[in-house]
Tab-separated table of C-alpha atoms and ligand atoms in Angstrom:
chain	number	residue	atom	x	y	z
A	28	UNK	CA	-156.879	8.883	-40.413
A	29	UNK	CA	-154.660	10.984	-38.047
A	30	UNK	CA	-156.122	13.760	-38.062
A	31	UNK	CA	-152.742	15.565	-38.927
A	32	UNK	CA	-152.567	18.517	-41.639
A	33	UNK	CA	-148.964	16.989	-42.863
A	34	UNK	CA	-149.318	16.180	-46.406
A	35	UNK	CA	-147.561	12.792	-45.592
A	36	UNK	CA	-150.203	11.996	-43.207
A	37	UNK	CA	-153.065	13.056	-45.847
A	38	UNK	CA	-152.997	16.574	-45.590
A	39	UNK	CA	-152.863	19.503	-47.805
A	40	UNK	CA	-149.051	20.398	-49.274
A	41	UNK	CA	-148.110	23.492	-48.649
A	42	UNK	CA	-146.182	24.114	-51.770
A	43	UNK	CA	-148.429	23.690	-54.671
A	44	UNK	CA	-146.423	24.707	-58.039
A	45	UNK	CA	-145.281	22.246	-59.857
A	46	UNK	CA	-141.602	21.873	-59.761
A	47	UNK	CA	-139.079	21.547	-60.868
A	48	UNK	CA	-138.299	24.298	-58.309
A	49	UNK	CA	-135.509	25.946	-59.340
A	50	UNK	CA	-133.034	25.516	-61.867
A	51	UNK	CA	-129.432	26.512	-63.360
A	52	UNK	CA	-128.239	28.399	-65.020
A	53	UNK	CA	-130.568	31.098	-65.795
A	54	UNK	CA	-130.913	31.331	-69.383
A	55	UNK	CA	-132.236	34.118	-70.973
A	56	UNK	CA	-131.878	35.456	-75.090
A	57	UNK	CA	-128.453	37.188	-74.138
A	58	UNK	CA	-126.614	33.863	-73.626
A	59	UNK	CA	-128.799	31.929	-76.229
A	60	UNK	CA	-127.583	35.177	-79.237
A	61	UNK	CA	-123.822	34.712	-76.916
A	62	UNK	CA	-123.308	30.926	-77.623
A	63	UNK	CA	-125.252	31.220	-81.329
A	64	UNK	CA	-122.821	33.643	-82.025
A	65	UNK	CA	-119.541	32.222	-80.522
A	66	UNK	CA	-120.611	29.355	-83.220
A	67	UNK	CA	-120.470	31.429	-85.873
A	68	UNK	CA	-116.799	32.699	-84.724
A	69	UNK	CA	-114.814	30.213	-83.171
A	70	UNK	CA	-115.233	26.164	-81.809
A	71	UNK	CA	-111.715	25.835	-81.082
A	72	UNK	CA	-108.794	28.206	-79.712
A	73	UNK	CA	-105.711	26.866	-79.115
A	74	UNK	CA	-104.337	30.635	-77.821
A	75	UNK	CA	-105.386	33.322	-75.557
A	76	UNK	CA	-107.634	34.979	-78.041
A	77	UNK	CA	-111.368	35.491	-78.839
A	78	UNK	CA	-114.223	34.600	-76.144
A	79	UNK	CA	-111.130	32.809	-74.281
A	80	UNK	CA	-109.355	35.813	-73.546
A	81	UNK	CA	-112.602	37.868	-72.983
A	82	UNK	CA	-113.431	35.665	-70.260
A	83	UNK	CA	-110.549	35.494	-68.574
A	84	UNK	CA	-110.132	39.399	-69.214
A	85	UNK	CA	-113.372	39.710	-67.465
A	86	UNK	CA	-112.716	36.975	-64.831
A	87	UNK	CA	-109.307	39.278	-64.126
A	88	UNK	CA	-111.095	42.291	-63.518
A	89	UNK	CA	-114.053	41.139	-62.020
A	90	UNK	CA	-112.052	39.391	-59.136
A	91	UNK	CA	-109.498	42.116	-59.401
A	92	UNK	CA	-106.388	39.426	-59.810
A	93	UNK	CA	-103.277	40.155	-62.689
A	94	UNK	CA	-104.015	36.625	-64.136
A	95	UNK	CA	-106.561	33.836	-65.215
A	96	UNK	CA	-106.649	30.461	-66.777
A	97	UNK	CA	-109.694	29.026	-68.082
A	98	UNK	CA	-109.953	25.392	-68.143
A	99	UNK	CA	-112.258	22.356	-69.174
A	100	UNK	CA	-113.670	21.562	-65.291
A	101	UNK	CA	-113.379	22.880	-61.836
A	102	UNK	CA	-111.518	19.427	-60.932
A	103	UNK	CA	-108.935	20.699	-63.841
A	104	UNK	CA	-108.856	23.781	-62.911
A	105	UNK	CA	-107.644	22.149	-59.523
A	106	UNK	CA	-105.264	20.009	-60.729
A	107	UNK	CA	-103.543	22.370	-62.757
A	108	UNK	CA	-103.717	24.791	-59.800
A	109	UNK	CA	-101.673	22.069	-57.392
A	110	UNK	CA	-99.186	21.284	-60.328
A	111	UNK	CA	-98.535	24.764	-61.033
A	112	UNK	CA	-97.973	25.740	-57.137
A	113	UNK	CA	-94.865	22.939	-57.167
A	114	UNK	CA	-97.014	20.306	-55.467
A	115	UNK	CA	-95.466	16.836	-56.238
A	116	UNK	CA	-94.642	13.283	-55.465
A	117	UNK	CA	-94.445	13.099	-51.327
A	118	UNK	CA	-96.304	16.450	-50.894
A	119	UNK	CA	-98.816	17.356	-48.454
A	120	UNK	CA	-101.764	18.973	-48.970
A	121	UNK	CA	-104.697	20.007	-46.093
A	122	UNK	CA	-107.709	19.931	-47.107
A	123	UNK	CA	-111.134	20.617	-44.918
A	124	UNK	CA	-112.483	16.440	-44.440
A	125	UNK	CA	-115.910	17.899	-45.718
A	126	UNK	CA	-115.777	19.003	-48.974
A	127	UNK	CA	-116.584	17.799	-52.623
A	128	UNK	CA	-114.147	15.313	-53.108
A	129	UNK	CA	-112.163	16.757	-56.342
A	130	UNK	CA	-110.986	19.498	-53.682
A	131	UNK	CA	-108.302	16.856	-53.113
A	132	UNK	CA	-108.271	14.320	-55.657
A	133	UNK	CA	-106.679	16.085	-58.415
A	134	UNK	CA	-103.363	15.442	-55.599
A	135	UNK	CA	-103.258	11.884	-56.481
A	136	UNK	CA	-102.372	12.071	-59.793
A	137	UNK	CA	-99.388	14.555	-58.687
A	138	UNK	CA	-97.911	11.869	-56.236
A	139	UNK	CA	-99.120	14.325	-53.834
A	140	UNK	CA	-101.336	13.500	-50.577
A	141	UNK	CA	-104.315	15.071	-49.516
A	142	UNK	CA	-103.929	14.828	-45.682
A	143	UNK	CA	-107.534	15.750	-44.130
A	144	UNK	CA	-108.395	17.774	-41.539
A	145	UNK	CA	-111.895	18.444	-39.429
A	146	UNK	CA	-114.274	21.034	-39.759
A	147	UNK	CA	-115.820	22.648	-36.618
A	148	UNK	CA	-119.255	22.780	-36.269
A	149	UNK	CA	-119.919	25.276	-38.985
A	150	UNK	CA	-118.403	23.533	-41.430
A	151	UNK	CA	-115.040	25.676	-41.742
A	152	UNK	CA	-111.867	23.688	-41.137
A	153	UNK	CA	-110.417	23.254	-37.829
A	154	UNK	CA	-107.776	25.435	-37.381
A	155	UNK	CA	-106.588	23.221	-34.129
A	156	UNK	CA	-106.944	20.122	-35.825
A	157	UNK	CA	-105.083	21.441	-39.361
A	158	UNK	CA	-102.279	22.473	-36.723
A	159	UNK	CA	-101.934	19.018	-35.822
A	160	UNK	CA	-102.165	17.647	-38.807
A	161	UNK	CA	-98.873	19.590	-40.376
A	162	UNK	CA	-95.528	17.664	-41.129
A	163	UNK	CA	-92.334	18.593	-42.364
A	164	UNK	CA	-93.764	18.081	-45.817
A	165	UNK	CA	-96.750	19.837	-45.800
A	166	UNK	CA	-96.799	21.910	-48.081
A	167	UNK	CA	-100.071	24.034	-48.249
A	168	UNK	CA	-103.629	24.359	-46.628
A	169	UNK	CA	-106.751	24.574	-49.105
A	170	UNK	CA	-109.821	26.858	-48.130
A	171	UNK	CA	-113.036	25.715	-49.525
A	172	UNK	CA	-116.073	28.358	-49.497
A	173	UNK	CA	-118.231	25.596	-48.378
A	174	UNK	CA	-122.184	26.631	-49.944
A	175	UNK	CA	-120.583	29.887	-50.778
A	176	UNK	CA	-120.097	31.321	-47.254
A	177	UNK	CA	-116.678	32.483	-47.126
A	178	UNK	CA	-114.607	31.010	-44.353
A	179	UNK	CA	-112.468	33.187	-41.899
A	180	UNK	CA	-109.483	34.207	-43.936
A	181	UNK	CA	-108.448	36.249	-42.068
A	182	UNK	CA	-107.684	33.991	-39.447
A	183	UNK	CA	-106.328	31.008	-42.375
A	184	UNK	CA	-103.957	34.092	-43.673
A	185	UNK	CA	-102.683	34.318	-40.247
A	186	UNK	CA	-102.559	30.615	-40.153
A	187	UNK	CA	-100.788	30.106	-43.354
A	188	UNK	CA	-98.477	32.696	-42.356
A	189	UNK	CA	-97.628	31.621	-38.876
A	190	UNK	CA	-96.829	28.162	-40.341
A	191	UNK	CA	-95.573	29.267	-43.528
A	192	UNK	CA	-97.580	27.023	-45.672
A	193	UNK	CA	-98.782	28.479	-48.989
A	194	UNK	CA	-102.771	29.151	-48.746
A	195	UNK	CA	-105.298	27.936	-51.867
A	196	UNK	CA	-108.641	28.380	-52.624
A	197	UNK	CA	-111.499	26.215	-54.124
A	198	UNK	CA	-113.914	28.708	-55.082
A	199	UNK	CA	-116.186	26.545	-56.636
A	200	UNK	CA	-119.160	27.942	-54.477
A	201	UNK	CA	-117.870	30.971	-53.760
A	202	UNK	CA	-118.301	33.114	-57.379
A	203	UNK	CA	-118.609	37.010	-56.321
A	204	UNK	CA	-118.693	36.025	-52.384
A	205	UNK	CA	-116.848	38.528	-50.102
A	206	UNK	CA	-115.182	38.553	-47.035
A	207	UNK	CA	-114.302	41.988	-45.766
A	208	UNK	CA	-114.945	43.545	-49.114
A	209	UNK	CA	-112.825	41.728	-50.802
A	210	UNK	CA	-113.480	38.955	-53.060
A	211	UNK	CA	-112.834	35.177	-52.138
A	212	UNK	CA	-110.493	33.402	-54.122
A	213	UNK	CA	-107.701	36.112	-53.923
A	214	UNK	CA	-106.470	35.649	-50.598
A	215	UNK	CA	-104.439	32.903	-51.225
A	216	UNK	CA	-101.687	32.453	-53.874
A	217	UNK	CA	-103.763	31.049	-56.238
A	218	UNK	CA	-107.425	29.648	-56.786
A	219	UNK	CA	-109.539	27.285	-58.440
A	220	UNK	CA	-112.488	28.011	-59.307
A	221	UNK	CA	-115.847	25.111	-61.004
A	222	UNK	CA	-117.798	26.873	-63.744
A	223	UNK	CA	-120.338	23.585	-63.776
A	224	UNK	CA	-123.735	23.738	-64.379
A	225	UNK	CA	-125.355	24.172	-60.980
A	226	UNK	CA	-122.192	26.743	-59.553
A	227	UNK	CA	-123.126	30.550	-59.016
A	228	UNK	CA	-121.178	31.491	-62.309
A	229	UNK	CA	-122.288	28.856	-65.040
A	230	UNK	CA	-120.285	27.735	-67.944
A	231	UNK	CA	-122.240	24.003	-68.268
A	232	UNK	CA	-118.953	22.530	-68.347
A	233	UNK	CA	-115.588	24.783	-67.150
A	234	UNK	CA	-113.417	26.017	-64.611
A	235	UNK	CA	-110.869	28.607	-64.244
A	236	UNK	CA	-107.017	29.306	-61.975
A	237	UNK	CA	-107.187	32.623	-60.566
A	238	UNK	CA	-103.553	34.484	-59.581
A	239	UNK	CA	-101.169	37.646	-58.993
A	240	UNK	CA	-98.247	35.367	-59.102
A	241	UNK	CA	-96.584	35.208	-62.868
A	242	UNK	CA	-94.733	32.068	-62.320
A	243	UNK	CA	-97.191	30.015	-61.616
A	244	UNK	CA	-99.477	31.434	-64.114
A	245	UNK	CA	-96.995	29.939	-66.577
A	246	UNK	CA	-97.094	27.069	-65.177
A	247	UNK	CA	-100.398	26.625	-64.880
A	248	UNK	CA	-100.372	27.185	-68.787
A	249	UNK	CA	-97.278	24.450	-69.008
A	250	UNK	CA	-99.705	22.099	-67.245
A	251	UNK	CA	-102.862	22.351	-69.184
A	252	UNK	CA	-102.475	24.440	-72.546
A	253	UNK	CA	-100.051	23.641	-74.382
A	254	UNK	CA	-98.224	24.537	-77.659
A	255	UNK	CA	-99.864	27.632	-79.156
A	256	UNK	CA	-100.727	29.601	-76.270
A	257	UNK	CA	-97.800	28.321	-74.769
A	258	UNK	CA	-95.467	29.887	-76.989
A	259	UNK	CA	-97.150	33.098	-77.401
A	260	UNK	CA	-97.492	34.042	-73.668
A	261	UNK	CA	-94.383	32.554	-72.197
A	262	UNK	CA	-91.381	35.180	-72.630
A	263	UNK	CA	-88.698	33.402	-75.139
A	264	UNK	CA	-85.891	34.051	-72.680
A	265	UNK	CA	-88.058	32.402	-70.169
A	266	UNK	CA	-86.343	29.130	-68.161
A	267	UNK	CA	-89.841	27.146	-69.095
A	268	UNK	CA	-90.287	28.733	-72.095
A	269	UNK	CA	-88.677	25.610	-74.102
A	270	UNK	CA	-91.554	22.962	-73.103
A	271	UNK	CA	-94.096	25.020	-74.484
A	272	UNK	CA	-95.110	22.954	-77.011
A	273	UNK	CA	-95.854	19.995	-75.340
A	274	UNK	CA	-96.497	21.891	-71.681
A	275	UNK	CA	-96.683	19.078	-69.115
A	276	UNK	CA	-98.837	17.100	-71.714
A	277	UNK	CA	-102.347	17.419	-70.220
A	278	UNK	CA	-104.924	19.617	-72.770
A	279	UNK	CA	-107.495	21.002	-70.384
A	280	UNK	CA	-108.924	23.734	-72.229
A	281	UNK	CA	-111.849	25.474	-71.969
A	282	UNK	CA	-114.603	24.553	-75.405
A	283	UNK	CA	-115.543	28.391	-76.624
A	284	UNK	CA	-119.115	27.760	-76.621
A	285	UNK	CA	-119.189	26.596	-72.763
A	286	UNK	CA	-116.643	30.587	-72.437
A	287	UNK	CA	-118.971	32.225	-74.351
A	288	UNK	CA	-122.304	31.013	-71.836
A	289	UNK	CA	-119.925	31.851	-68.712
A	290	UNK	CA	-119.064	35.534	-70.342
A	291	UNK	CA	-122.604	36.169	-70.723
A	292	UNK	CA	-123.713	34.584	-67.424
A	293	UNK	CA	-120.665	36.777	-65.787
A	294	UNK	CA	-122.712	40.603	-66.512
A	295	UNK	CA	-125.400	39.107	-64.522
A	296	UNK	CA	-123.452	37.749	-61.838
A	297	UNK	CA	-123.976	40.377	-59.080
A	298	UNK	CA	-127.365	40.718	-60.098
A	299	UNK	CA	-127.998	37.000	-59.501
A	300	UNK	CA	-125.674	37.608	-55.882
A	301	UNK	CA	-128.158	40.618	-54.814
A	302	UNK	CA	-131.028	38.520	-55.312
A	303	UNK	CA	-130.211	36.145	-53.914
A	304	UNK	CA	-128.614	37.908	-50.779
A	305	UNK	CA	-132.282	39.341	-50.722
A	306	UNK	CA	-134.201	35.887	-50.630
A	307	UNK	CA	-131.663	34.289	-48.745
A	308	UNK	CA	-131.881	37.041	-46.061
A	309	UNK	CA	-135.944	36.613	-45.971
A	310	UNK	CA	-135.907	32.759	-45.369
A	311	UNK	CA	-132.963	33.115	-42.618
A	312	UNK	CA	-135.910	35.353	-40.819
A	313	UNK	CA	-138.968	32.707	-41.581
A	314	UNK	CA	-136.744	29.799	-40.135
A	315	UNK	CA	-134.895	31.604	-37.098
A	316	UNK	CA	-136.813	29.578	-34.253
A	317	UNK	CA	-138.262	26.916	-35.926
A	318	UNK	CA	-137.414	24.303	-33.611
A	319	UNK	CA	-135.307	21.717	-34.903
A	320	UNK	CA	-133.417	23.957	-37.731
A	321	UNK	CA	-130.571	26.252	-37.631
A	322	UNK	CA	-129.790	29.114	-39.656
A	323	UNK	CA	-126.054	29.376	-40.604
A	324	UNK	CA	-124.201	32.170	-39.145
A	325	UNK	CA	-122.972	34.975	-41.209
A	326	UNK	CA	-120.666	36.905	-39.950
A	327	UNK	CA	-120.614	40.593	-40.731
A	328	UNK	CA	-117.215	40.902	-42.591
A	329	UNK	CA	-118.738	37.662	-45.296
A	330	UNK	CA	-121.043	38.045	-47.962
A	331	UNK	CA	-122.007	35.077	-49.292
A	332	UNK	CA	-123.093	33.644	-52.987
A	333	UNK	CA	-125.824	31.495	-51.626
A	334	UNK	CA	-125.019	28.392	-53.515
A	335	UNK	CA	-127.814	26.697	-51.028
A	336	UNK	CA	-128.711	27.558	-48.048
A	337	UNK	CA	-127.446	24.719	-45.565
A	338	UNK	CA	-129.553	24.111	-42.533
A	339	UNK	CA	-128.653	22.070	-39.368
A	340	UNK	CA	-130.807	20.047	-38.043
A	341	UNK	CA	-130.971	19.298	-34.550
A	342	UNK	CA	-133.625	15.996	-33.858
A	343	UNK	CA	-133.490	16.875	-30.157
A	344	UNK	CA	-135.426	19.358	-30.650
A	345	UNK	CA	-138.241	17.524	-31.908
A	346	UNK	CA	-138.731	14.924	-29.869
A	347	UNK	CA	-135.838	13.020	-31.614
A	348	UNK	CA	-137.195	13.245	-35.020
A	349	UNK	CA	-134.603	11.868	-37.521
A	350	UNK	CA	-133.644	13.705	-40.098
A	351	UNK	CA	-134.654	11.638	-43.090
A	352	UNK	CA	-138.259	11.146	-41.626
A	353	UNK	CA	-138.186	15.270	-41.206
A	354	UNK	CA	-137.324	15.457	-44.914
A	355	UNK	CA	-139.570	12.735	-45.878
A	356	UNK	CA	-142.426	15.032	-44.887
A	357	UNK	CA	-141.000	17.880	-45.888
A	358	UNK	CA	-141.218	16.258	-49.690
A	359	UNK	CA	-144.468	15.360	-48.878
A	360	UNK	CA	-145.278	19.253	-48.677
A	361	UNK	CA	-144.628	19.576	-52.078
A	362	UNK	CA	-140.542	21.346	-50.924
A	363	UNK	CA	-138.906	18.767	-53.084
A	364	UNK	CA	-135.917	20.753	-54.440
A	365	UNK	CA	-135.063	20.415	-49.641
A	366	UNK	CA	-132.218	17.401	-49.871
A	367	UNK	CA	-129.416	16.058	-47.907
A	368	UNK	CA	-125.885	16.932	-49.339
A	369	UNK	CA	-124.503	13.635	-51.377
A	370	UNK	CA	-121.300	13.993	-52.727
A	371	UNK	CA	-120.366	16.762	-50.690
A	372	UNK	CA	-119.111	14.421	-47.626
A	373	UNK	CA	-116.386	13.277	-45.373
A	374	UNK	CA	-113.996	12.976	-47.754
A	375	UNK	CA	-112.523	9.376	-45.887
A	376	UNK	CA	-116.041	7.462	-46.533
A	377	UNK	CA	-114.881	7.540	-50.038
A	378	UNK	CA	-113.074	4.415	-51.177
A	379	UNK	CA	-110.982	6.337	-53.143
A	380	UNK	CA	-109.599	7.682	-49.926
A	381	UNK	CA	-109.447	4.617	-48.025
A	382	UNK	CA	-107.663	2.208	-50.882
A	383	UNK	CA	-105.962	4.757	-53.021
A	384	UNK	CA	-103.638	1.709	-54.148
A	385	UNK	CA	-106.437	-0.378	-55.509
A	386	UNK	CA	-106.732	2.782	-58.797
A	387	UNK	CA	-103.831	4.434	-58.758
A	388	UNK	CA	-100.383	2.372	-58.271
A	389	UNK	CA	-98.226	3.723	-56.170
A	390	UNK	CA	-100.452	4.624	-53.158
A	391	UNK	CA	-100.517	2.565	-50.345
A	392	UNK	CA	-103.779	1.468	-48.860
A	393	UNK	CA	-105.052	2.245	-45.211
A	394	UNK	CA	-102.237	4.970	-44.558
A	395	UNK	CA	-104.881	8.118	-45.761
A	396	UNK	CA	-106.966	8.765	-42.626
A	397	UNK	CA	-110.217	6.378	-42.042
A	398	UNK	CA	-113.825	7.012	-41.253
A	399	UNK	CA	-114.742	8.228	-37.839
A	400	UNK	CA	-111.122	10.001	-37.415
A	401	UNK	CA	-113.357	13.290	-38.417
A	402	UNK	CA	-116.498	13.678	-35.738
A	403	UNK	CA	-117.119	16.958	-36.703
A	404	UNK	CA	-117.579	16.781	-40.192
A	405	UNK	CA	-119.118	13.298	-39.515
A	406	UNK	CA	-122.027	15.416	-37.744
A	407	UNK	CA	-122.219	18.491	-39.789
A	408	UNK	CA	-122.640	16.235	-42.887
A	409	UNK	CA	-125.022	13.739	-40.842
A	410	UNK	CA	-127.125	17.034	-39.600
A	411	UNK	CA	-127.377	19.066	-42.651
A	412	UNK	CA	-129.797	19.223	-45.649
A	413	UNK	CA	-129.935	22.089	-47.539
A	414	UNK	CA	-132.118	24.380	-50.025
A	415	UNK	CA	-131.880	26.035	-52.634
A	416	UNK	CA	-131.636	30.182	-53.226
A	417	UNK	CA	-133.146	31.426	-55.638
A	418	UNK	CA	-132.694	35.158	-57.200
A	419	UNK	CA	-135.512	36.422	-58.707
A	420	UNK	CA	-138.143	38.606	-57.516
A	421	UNK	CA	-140.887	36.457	-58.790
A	422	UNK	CA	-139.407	33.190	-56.620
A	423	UNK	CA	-140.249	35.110	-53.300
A	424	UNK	CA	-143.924	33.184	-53.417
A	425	UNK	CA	-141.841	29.993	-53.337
A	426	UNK	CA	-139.653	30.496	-51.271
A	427	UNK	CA	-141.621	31.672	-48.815
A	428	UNK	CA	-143.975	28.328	-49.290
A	429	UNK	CA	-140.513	26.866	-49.129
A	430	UNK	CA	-139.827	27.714	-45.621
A	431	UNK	CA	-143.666	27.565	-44.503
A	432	UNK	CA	-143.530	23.657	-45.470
A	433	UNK	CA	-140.352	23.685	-42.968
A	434	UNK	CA	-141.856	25.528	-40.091
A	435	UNK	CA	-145.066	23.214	-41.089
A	436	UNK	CA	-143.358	20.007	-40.623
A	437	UNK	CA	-141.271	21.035	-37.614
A	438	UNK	CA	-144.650	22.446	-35.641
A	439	UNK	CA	-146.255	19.183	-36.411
A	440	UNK	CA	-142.964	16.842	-35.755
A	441	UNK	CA	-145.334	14.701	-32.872
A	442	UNK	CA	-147.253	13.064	-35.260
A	443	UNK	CA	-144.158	11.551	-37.000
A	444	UNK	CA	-142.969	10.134	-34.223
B	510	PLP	C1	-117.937	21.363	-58.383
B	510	PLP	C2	-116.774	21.369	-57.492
B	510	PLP	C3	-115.496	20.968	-57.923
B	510	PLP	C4	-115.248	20.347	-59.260
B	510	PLP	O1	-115.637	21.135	-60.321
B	510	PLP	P1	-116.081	20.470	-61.711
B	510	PLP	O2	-116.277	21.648	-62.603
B	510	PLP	O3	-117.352	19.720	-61.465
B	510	PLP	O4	-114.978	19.590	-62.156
B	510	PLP	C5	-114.445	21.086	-57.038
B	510	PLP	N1	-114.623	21.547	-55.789
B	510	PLP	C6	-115.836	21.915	-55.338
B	510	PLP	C7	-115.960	22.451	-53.932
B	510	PLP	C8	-116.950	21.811	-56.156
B	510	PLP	O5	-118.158	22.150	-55.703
């Protein structure tokens, strides 16, 4: 016996509930009468009619943009996004090297090449590094909302501008999240936006493109919705307006049901950002000064969505604790929603990104940048574990145990070692 109140050592947790902690969506009898109606109406639409055009109507006017494309996924909703902006066979793309990987992948199947650049140590890319990463065919720079906090657009619309590369968006984290007032995803010429299960705004399965540019609306529609909708939305005397029956041959619609959850989940959406806003806020205050963990900066211009709350961890501090050991006993407390980002890494530790040839002919192997090429997003990723936020005014009990099983672990980090 040590002696020690950690709960991995034989103490008492300090979260008791019972998890799991905290799931997503939210649903409540509005979305379950939403999708039991939708049923009723409609399980296919092959225009832009019914809950499809209510969502994207909504969508429109809810990020204040002239036009919106609902799709199947996020990772669609990307591709189509790329294809639609003229992105094609030789074509570079920059893209932050810590990110989820379909940021980026959706370029391989357009010929294209996702050429990665570092983050600095707050995750947002590297504007000195994307500098030096730009050729004569690169041909745009991708901002990703990394955990929902917005990154510095005003200094990538500068960037963008000064190089005159066009400037997209994955706002796949990002639902609702501000910077200066005004509402990511509609800085840059167009956006893409995941509706998954676990993202802010929740379809299950579903994505949207998000755009003020009419072009590339229609092509977005020419990539991924073909024939009927097609036909009806693309002016006749339109140069395009021929192919739209069989668009670019990809169907990546969006099923009604999965529309109809995301319409219903969208009236609740800034309630869901103010609560969490309001918890988030609360456990940035219990963890400033615990040793070992860092609170994320938010700058005053950004208001985030909260899609976790990611923590750095600095070992140092406690006596050189590593971080799996830290998290080890944090589980132990009972905190067992606290993990280490998975999929959400360096983008070149991925195979895919390594040996693009060995999937996809075409793509030669070893040219896309290697491992260790991106320190900085090598030790953001490596120092980083994250929680989640929750929103309701009930959760505060948890978490506040939440960030007491932290602070717990961290003031007792000597008898881990
Ligand atoms: C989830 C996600 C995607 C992909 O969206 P899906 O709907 O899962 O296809 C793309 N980019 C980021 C940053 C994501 O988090």
């Amino acid at each position: 016996m040590t002696g020690s109140p950690l709960a991995l050592l034989g103490g008492e947790p300090a979260v008791t509930a019972p998890g799991p902690h905290f799931t997503w969506p939210p649903i409540e009898d509005t979305d379950r009468r939403a999708v039991a109606a939708q049923l009723e109406m409609a399980v296919s639409i092959p225009d832009r009619s019914g809950i499809t055009a209510d969502l994207e109507d909504a969508l429109a006017s809810y990020l204040g943009v002239r036009h919106v494309v609902t799709t199947c996924t996020g990772t669609a909703a990307l591709h189509s996004m790329y294809a639609a902006a003229g992105i094609g066979p030789g074509d570079e793309v920059i893209v932050p090297a810590l990110t989820f990987h379909a940021t980026a992948t959706p370029l391989f199947h357009l010929g294209a090449h996702p050429v990665l650049a570092d983050v600095d140590d707050r995750g947002r890319l590297d504007l000195d590094d994307t500098a030096r990463r730009i050729t004569a065919r690169t041909k745009a720079v991708i901002a990703v909302h990394l955990w929902g906090l917005p990154e510095d657009m005003d200094a990538l619309m500068s960037f963008a501008g000064e190089h005159e590369l066009m400037l997209l968006e994955d706002g796949s984290h990002t639902h609702g999240a501000t910077w200066n007032r005004r509402m990511t995803g509609t800085f840059g010429t167009a956006s893409a936006f995941s509706l998954n299960g676990p993202k802010p705004l929740s379809a299950g399965e579903g994505g949207f493109v998000a755009t003020d540019d009419t072009e590339l609306y229609y092509r977005v529609l020419l990539h991924g919705q073909y024939n009927k909708r097609c036909r009806r939305e693309i002016p006749a005397d339109h140069p395009l307006a021929c192919f739209a029956v069989t668009g670019m041959g990809l169907k990546l619609r969006i099923h009604p049901l999965a529309a109809a959850l995301a319409h219903a989940q969208l009236t609740r959406l800034d309630g869901h950002l103010a609560g969490r806003q309001e918890i988030a806020a609360r456990m940035c205050a219990a963890l400033d000064g615990v040793p070992g963990i860092h609170v994320p900066h938010v700058p005053i211009s950004s208001r985030p969505s909260w899609y976790a709350l990611p923590l750095r961890y600095e070992p140092a501090e406690l006596g050189g604790l590593p971080l799996q050991r830290f998290l080890d006993a944090v589980h132990a407390e009972g905190a067992t929603e606290a993990d280490q980002p998975g999929s959400t890494c360096p983008l070149g530790t991925h195979p895919l990104f390594q040996a693009p040839g060995a999937l996809l002919p075409g793509y030669a192997d070893g040219q896309d940048p290697a491992v260790g090429d991106f320190p900085a997003a090598e030790y953001v990723h490596a120092t980083t574990f994250k929680l989640p936020v929750w929103h309701r005014e009930e959760d505060v009990r948890l978490a506040d145990a939440y960030t007491a099983a932290l602070a717990k672990v961290a003031s007792y980090a000597k008898d881990l070692l």
